[in-house]
Short mmCIF file of N, CA and C in Angstrom, two decimals:
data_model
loop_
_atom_site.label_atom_id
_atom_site.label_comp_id
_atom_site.label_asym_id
_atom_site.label_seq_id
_atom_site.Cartn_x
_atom_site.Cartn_y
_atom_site.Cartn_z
N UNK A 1152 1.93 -22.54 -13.41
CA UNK A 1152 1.01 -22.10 -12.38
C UNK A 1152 -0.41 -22.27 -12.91
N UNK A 1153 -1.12 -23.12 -12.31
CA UNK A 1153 -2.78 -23.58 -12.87
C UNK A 1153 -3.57 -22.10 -12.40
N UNK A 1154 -3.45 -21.24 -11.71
CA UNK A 1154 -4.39 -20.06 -11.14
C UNK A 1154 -4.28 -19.18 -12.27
N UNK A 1155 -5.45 -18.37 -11.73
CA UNK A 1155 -6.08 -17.68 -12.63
C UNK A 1155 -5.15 -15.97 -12.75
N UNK A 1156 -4.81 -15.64 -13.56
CA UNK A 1156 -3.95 -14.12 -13.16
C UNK A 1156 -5.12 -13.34 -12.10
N UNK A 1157 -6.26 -13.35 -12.54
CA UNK A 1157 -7.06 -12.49 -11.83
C UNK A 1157 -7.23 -12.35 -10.72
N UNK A 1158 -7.06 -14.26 -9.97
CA UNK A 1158 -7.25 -14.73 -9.01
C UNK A 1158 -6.13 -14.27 -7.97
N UNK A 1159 -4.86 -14.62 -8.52
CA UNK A 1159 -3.72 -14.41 -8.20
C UNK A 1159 -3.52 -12.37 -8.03
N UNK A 1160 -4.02 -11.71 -8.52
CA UNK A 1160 -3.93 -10.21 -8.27
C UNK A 1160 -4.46 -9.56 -7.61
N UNK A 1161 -5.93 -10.38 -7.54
CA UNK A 1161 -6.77 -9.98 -6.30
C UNK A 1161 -6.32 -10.56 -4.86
N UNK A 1162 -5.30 -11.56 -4.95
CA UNK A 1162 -4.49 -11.98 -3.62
C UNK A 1162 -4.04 -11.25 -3.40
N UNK A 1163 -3.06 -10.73 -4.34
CA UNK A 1163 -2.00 -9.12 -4.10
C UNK A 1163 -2.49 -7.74 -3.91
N UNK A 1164 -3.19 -7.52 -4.07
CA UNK A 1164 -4.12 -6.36 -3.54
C UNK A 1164 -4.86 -6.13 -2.55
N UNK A 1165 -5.43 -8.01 -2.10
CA UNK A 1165 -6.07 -8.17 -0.67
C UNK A 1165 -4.39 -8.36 0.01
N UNK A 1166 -3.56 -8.40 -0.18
CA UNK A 1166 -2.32 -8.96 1.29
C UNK A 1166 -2.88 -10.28 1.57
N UNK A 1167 -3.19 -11.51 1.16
CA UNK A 1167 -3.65 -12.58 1.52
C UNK A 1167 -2.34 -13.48 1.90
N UNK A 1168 -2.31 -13.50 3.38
CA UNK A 1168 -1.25 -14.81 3.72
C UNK A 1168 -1.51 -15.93 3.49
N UNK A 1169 -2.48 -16.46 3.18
CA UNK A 1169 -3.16 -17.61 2.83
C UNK A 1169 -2.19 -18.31 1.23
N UNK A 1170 -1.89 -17.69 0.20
CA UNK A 1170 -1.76 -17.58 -0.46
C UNK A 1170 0.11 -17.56 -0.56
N UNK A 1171 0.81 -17.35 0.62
CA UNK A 1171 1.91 -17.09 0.65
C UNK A 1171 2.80 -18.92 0.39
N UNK A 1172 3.92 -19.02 -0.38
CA UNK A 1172 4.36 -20.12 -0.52
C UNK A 1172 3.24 -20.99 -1.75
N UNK A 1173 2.69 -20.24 -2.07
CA UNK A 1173 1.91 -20.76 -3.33
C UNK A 1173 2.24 -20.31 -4.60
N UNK A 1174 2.21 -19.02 -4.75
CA UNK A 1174 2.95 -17.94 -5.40
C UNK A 1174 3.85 -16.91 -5.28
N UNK A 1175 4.49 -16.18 -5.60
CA UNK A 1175 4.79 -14.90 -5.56
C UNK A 1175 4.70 -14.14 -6.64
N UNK A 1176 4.76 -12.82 -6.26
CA UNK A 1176 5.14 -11.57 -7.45
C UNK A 1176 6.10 -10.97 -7.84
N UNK A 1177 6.79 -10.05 -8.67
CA UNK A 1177 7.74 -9.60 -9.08
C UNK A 1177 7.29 -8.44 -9.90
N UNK A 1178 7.79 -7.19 -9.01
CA UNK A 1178 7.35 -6.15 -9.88
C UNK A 1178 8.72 -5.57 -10.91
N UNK A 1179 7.97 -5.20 -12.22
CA UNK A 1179 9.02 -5.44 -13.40
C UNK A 1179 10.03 -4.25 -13.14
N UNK A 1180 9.19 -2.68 -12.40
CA UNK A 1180 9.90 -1.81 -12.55
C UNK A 1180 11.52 -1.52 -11.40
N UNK A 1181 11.08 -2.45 -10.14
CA UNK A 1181 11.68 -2.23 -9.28
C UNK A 1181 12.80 -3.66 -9.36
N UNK A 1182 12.04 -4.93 -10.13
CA UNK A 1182 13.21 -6.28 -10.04
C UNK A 1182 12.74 -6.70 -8.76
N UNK A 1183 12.13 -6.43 -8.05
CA UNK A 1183 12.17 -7.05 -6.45
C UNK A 1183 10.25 -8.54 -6.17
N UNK A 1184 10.75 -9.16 -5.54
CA UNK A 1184 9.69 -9.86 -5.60
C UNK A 1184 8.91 -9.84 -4.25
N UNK A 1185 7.79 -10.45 -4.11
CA UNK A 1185 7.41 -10.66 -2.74
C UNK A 1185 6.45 -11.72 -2.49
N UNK A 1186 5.83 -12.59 -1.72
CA UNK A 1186 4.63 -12.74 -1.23
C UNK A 1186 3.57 -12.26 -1.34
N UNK A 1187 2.44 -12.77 -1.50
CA UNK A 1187 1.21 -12.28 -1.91
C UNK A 1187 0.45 -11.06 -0.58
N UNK A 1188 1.26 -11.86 0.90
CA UNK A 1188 0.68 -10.60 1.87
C UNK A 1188 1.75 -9.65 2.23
N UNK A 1189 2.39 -9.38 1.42
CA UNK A 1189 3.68 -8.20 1.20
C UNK A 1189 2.77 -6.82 1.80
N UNK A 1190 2.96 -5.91 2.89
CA UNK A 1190 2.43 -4.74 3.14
C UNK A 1190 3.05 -3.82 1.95
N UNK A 1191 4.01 -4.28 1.30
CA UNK A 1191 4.79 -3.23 0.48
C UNK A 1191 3.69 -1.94 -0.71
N UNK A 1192 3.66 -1.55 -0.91
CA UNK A 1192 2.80 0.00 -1.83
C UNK A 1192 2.33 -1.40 -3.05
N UNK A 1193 0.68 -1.28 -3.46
CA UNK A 1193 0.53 -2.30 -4.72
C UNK A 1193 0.76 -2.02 -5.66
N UNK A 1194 1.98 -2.08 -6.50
CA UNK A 1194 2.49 -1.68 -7.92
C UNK A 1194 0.81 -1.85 -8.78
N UNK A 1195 1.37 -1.54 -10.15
CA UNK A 1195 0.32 -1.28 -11.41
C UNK A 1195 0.36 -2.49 -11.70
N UNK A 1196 -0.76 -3.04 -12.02
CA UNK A 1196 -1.22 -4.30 -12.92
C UNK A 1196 -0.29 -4.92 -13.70
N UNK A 1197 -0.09 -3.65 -14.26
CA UNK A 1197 1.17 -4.18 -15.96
C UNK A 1197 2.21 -4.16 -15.48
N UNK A 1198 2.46 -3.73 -14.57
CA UNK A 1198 4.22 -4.42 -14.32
C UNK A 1198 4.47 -5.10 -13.28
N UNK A 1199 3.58 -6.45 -13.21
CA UNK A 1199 3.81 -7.62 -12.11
C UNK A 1199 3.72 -8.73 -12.89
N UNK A 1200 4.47 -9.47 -12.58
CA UNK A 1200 4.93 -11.63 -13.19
C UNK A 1200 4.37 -11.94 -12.06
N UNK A 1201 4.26 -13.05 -12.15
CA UNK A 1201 3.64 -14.09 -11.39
C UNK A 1201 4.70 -15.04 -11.54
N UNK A 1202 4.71 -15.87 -10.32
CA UNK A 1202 6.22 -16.78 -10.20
C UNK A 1202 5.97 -18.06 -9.30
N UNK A 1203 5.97 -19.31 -9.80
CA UNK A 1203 5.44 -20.72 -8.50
C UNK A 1203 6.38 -20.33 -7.55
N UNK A 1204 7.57 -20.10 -7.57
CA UNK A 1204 8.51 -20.39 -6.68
C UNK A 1204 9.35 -18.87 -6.36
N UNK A 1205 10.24 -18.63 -5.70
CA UNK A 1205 11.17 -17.36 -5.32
C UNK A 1205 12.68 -17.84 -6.24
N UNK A 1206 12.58 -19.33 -6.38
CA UNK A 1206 13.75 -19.55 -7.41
C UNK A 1206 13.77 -19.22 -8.78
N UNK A 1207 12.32 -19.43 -9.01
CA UNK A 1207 12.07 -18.92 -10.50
C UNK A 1207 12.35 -17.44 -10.78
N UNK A 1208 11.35 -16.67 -9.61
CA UNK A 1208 11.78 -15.29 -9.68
C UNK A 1208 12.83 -14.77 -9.90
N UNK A 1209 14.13 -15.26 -8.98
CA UNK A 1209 15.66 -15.09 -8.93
C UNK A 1209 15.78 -15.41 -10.54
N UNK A 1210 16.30 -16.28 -11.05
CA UNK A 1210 16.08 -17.39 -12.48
C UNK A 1210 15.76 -15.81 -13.53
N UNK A 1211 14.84 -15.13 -13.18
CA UNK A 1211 14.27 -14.28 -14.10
C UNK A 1211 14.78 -12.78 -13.85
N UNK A 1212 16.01 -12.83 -12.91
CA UNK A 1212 16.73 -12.02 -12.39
C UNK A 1212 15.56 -11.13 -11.72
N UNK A 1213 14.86 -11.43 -10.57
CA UNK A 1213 14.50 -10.28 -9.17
C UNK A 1213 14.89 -11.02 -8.24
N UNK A 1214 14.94 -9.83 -7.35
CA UNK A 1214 15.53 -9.98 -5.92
C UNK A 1214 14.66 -10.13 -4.98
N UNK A 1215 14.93 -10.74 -4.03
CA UNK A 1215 13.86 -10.81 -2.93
C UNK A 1215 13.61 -9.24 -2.00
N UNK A 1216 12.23 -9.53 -1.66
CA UNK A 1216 11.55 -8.03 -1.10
C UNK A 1216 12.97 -8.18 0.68
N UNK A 1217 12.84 -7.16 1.01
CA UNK A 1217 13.26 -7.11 2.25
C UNK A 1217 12.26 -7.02 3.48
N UNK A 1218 10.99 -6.83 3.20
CA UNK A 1218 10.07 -6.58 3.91
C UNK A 1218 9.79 -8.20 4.71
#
C-alpha cells in the first residue's frame, strides 16, 4: 500500500466513501474489518492494520464488518 498511515486514518475517522475499495481496516481487538466509510464506533489508533484488499484482511485471519 503506497499511502500514507496518516492519510489512510484520517479516512477512517472522516467515514470517507471515496476511499472505499482502495483500502480497508481491521481492528486488532475485535478481528473484524471494514471500509474506510464504516459508521461502525472509531477504534484506537493502535489497534488498526491497514489492508489493499478484504482478501488480505481474511489471509490475516479478520472477518468482514456486517455493517
Amino acid at each position: 500500500m503506497r499511502m500514507q498511515p496518516d492519510k489512510l486514518w484520517d479516512a477512517v475517522i472522516s467515514c470517507h466513501a471515496e476511499y472505499d475499495g482502495i483500502f480497508y481496516y481491521g481492528v486488532k481487538t475485535t478481528k473484524i474489518f471494514c471500509r474506510p466509510s464504516c459508521k461502525s464506533k472509531t477504534p484506537k489508533r493502535e489497534n488498526v492494520d491497514f489492508f489493499s484488499n478484504a482478501q488480505e484482511a481474511m489471509e490475516k485471519g479478520y472477518r468482514p464488518c456486517k455493517r
